[in-house]
CSV table of C-alpha atoms in Angstrom, one decimal:
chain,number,residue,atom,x,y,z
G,714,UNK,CA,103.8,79.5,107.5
G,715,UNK,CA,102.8,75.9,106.1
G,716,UNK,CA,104.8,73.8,108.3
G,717,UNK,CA,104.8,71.1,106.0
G,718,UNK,CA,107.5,72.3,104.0
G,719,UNK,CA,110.2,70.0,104.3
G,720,UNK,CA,112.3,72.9,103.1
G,721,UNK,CA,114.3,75.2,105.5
G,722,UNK,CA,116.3,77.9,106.0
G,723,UNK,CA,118.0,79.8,108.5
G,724,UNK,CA,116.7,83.2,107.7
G,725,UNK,CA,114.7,85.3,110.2
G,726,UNK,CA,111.8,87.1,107.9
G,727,UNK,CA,110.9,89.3,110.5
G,728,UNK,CA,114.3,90.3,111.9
G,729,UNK,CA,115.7,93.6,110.3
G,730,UNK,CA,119.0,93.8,108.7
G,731,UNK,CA,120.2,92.4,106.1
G,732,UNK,CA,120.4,88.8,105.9
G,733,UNK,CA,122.1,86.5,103.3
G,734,UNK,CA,121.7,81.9,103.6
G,735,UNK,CA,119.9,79.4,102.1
G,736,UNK,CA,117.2,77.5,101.5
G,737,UNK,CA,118.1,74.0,102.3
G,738,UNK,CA,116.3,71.2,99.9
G,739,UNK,CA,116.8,67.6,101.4
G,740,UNK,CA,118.2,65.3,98.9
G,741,UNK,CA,119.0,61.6,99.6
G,742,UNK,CA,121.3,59.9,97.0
G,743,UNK,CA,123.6,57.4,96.9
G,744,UNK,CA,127.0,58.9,98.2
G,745,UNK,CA,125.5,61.5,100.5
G,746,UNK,CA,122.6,60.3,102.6
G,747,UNK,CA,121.7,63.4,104.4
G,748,UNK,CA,122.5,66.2,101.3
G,749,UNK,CA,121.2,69.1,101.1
G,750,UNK,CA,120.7,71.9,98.1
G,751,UNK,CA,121.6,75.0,98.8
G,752,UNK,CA,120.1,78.0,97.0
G,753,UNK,CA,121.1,81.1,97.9
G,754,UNK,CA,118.9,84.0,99.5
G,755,UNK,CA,118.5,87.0,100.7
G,756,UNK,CA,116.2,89.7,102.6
G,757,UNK,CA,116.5,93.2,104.0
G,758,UNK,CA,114.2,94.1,106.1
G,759,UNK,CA,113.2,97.6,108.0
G,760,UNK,CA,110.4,97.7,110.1
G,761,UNK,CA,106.6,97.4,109.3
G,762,UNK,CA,105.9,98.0,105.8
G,763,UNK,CA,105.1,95.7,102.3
G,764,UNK,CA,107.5,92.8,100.9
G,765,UNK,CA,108.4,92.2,97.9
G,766,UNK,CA,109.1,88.5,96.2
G,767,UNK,CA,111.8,89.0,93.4
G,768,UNK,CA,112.9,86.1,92.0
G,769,UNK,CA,115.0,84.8,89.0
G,770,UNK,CA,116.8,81.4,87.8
G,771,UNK,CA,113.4,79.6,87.7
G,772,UNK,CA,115.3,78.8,84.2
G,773,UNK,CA,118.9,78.1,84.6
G,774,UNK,CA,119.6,79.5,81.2
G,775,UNK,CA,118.2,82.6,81.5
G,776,UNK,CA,120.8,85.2,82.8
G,777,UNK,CA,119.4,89.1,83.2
G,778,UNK,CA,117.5,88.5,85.8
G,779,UNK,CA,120.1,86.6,87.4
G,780,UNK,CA,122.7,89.1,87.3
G,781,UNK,CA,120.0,92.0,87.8
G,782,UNK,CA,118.7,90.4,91.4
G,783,UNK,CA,122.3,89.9,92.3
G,784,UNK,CA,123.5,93.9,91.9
G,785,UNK,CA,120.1,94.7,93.6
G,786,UNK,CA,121.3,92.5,96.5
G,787,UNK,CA,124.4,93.8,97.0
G,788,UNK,CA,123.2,97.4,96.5
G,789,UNK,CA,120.4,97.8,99.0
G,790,UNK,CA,120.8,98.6,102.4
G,791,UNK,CA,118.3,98.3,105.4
G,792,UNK,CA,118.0,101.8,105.5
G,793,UNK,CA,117.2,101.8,101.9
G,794,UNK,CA,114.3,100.2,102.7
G,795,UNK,CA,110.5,100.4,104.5
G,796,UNK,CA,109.5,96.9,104.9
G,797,UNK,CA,110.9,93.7,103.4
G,798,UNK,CA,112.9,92.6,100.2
G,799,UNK,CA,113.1,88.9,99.6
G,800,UNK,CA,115.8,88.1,97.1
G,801,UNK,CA,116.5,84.7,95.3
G,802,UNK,CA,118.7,85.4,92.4
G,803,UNK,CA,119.0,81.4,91.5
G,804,UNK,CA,115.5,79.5,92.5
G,805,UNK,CA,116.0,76.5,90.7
G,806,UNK,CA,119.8,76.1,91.6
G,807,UNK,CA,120.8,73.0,90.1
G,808,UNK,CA,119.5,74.1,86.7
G,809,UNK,CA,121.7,77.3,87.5
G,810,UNK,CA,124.7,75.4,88.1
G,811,UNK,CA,124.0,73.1,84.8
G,812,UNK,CA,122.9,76.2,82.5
G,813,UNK,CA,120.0,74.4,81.8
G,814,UNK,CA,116.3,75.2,81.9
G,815,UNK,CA,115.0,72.0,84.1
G,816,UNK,CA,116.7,70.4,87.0
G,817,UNK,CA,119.4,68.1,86.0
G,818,UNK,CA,118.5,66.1,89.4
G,819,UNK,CA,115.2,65.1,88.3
G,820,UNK,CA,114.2,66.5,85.1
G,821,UNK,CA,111.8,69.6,86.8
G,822,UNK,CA,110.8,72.2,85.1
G,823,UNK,CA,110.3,74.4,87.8
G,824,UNK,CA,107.6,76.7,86.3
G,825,UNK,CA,105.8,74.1,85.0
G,826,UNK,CA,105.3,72.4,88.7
G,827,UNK,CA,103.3,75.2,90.9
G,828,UNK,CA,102.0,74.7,93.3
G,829,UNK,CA,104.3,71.9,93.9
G,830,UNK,CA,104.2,69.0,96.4
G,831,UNK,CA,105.8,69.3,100.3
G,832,UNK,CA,107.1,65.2,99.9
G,833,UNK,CA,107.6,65.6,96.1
G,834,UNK,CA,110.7,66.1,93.9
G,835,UNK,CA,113.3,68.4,94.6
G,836,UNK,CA,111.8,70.8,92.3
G,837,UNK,CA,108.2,70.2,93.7
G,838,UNK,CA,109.9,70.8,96.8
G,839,UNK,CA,111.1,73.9,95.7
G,840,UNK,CA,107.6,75.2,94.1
G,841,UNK,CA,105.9,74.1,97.4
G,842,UNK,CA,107.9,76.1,99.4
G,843,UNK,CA,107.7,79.1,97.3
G,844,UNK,CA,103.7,78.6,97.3
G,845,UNK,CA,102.8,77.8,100.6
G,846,UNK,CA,105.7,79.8,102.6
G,847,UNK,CA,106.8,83.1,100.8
G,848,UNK,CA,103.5,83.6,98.6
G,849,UNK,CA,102.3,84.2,102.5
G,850,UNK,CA,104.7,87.2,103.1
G,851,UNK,CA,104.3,89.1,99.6
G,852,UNK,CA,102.9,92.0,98.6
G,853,UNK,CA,103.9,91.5,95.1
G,854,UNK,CA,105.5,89.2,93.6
G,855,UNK,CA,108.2,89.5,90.5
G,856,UNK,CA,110.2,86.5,88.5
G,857,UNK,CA,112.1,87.4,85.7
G,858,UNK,CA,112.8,85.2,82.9
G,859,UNK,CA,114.4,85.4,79.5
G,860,UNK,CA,114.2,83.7,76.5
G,861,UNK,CA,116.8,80.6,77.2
G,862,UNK,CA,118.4,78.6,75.0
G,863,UNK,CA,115.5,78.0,72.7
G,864,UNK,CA,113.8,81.4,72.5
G,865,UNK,CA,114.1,85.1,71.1
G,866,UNK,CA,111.7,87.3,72.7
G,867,UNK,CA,110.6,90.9,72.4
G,868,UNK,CA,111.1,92.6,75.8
G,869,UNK,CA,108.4,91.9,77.5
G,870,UNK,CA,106.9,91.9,81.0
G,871,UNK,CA,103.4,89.8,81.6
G,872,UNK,CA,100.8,89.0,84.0
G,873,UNK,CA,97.9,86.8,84.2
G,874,UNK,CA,94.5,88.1,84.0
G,875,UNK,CA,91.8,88.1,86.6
G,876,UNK,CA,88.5,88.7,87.1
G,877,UNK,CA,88.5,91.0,90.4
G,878,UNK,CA,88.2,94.3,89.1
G,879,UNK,CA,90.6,95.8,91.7
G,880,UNK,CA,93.3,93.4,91.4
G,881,UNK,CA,93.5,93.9,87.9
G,882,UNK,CA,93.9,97.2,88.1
G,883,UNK,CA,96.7,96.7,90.3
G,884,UNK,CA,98.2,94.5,87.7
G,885,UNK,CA,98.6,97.5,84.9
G,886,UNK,CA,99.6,99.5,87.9
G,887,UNK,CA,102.5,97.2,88.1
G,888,UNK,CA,103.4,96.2,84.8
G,889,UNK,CA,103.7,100.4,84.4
G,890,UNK,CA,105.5,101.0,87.1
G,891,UNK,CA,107.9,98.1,85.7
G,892,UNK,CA,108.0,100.1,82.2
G,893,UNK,CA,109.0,97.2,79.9
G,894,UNK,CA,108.5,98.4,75.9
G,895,UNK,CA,105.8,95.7,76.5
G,896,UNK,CA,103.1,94.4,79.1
G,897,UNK,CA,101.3,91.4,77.9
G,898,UNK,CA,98.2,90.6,79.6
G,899,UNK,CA,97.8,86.5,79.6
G,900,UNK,CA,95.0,84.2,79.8
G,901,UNK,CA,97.4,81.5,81.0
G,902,UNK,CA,95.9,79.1,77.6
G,903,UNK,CA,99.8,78.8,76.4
G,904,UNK,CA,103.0,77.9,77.7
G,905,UNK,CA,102.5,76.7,81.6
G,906,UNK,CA,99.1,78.0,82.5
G,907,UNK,CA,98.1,77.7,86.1
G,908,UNK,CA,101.3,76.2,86.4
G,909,UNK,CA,104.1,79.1,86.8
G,910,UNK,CA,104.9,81.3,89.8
G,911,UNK,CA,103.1,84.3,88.8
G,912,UNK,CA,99.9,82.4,87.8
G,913,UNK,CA,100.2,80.6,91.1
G,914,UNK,CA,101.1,84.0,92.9
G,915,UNK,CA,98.2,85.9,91.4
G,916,UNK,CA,96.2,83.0,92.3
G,917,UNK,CA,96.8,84.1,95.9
G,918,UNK,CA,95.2,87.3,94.8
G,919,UNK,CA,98.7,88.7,94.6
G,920,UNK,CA,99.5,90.9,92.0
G,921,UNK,CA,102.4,89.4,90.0
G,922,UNK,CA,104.6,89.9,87.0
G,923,UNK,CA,107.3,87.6,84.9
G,924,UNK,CA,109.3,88.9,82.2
G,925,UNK,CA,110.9,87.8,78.7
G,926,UNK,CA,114.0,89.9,78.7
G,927,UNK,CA,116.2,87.8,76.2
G,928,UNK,CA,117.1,85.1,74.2
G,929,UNK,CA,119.6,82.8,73.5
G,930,UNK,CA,121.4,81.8,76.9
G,931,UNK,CA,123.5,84.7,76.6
G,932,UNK,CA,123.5,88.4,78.2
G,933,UNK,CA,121.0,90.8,76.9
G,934,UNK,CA,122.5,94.2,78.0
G,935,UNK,CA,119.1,95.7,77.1
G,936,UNK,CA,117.2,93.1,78.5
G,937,UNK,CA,119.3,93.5,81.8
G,938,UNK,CA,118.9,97.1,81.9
G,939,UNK,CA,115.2,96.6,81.8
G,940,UNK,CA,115.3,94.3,85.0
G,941,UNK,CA,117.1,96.4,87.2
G,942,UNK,CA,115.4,99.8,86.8
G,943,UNK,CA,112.2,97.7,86.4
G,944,UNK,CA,112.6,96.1,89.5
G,945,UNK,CA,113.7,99.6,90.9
G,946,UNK,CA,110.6,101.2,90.1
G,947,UNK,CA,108.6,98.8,91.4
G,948,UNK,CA,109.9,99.0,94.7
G,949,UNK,CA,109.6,103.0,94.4
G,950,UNK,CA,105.9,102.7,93.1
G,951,UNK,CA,105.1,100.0,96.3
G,952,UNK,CA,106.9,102.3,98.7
G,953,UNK,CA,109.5,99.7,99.7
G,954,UNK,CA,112.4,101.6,98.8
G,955,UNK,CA,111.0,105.1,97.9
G,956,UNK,CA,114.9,106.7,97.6
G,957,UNK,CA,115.8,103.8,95.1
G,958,UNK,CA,117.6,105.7,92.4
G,959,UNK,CA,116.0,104.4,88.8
G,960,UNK,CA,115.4,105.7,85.6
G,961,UNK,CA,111.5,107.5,84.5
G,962,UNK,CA,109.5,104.5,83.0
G,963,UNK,CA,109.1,104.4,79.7
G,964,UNK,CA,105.9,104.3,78.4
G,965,UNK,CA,104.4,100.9,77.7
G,966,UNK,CA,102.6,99.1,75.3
G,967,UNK,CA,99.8,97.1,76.8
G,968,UNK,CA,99.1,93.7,74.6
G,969,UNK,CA,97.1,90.3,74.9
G,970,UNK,CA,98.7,87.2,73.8
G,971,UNK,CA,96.7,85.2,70.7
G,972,UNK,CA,97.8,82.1,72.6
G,973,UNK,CA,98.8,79.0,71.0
G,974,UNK,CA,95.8,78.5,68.2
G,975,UNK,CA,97.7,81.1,66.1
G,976,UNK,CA,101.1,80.4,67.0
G,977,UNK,CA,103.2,78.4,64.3
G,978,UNK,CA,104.7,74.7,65.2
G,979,UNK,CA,107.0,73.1,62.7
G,980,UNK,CA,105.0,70.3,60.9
G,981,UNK,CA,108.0,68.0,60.2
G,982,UNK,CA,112.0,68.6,61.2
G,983,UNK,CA,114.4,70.8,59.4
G,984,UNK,CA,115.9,74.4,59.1
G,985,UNK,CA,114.2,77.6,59.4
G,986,UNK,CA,114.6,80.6,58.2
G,987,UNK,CA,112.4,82.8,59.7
G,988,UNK,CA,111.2,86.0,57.9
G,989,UNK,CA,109.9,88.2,60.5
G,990,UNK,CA,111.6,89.7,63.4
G,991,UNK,CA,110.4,89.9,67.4
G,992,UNK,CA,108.5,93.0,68.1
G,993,UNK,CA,107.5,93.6,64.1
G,994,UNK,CA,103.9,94.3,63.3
G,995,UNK,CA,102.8,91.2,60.8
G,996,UNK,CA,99.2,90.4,59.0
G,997,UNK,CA,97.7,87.5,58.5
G,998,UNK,CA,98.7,85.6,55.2
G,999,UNK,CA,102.3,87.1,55.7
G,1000,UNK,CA,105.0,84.6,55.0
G,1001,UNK,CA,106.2,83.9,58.5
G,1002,UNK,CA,109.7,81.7,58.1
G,1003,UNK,CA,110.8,78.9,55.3
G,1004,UNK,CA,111.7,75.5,56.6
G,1005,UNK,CA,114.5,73.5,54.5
G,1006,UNK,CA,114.3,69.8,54.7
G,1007,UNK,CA,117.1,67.7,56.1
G,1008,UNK,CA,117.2,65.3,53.0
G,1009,UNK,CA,116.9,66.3,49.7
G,1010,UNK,CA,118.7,69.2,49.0
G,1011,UNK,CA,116.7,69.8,45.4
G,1012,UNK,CA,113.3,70.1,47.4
G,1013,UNK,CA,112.1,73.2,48.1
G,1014,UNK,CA,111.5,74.8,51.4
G,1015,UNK,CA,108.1,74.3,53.2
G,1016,UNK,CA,107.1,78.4,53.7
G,1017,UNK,CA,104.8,78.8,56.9
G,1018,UNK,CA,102.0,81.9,57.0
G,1019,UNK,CA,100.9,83.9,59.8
G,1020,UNK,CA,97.0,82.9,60.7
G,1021,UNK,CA,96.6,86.5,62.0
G,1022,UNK,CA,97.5,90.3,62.6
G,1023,UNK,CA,99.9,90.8,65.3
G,1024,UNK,CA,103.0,91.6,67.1
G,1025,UNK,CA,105.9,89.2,67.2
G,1026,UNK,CA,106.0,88.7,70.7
G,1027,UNK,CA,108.7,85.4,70.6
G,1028,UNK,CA,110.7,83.5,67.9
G,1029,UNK,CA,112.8,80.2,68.1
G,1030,UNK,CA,116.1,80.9,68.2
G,1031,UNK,CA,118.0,77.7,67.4
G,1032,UNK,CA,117.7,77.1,63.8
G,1033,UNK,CA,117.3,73.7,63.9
G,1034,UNK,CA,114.1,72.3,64.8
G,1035,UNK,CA,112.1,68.8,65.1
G,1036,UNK,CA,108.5,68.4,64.4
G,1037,UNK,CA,106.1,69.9,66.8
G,1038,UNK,CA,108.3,72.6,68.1
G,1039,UNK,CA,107.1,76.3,68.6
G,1040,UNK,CA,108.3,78.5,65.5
G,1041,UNK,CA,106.4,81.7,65.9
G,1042,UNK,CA,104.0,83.7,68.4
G,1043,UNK,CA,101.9,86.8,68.5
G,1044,UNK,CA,100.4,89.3,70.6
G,1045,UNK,CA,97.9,92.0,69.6
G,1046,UNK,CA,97.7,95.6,70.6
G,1047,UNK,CA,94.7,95.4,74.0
G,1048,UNK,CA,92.7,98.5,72.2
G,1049,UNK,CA,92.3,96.1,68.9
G,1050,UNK,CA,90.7,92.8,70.5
């Protein structure tokens, strides 16, 4: 372990059992010298075997994987299990408890800040404890996210590509065993890049998957469905828990993100109404959304065009937007690039 970490917890990770504590982030502030954020975890362990990372609440709007990680906590047993589960439900917990997407006590974005900093923020904290401590104990790593407040996304589960032949294959291994309706295979050019647990995890040589489950800071029943016999399967198909009772997986569909060269950003501020749905097939040329202006209500709406074929792996969901924020993005069947 990196003993560097300035955060701690009280949790044995070789004892078996089931445990259930904290991790304890220091936090000096005015009224409470000596604080400490709490965020809850838990692990079950049984003897010699793999471990599995699940987390969720890197977002604290996102909520399936949330509540999915929570019934999987309170379900399994130690004699469900051959090896180790590692369970944190709520990783970025003040952003939990403020239903927000970054850290209301300084601003972090949690997967935006891997692999963190051991004397850094409370959310570098956080990522540096994640990165240098439990990335050491995994087998495989999951972190389930959802759209939040400001996306709608097509279910989706992704990992980051890599060069090593055998890791990648144990990367569609993983995202089939998960079954999400689809597995996006990432380059890491868009959103955080080398910058978000899985990329950091499959850095590590890890193999690794986060999930868009969906949208709107609100409960997906879908979406939550997906995480728990997702997560399920996965801990059949590593052998961790191979009684786990889950659902067949579904078959998947196996995509690469176009990245952010052919996503659509609102050029100037105003309403949109988009035109195409998440998960529908669209060319390029296709009318994509129409933005109304703020100001003049006798001017007609800007209309935006798709710059290629595609799926329509994630929307905006608020309808108002400012200038510069993402609209659209696509993904393309593998077998066509």
């Amino acid at each position: 372990m990196a003993d560097n970490s300035r955060v701690w917890t009280h949790i044995d990770f070789n004892l078996d059992g089931k445990q259930a504590g904290n991790l304890h982030v220091p936090h000096s502030v005015d009224l409470s010298a000596y604080a400490m954020i709490q965020i809850p975890i838990v692990c079950i362990r049984n003897g010699e075997g793999p471990t599995a990372l699940l987390t969720a609440g890197n977002h604290g709007d996102e909520y399936e994987g949330q509540i999915a990680l929570r019934r999987l906590a309170q379900a399994l047993r130690p004699g469900d299990v051959r090896g180790r589960v590692i369970i944190i439900p709520s990783l970025n917990y003040p952003a939990v408890e403020a239903g927000r997407r970054a850290s209301p006590v300084d601003e972090g974005n949690l997967n935006r800040l891997f692999p963190g900093r051991a004397n850094g923020t409370v959310t570098e904290m956080i990522a540096h404890y994640v990165d240098s401590v439990l990335f050491a104990l995994a087998d495989v790593v999951i972190d389930l996210h959802s759209g939040g407040r400001s996306l709608d996304y097509a279910h989706t589960a992704l990992a980051q590509r890599v060069a090593d032949a055998a890791q990648d294959g144990a990367l569609r291994r993983l995202l089939a065993a998960f079954g999400a309706p689809h597995s996006v295979l990432t380059t890491g050019s868009g959103g955080g890049g080398a910058t978000t647990l899985y990329a950091a995890a499959a850095k590590r040589g890890i193999p690794a998957l986060t999930t868009e489950l969906g949208s709107g800071a609100t409960l997906d029943p879908q979406g939550l469905a997906i995480a728990e016999h997702g997560v399920r399967r996965v801990l059949r198909h590593y052998g961790i828990a191979p009684g786990l009772h889950c659902e067949p997986a579904p078959a998947t569909q196996l995509l690469t993100s176009l990245g952010p060269r052919h996503a659509i950003y609102a050029p100037c501020a105003g309403m949109m109404e988009p035109l195409a749905k998440v998960g529908e097939r669209v060319r390029e040329g296709q009318a994509a959304l129409r933005l109304h202006g703020l100001e003049d209500p006798l001017a007609p709406p800007l209309t935006l065009y798709f710059s290629a074929d595609g799926i329509v792996s994630c929307r905006r969901f608020p309808t108002l937007c400012a200038r510069g924020d993402g609209l659209f993005h696509l993904a393309a069947p593998l077998d066509e690039r």
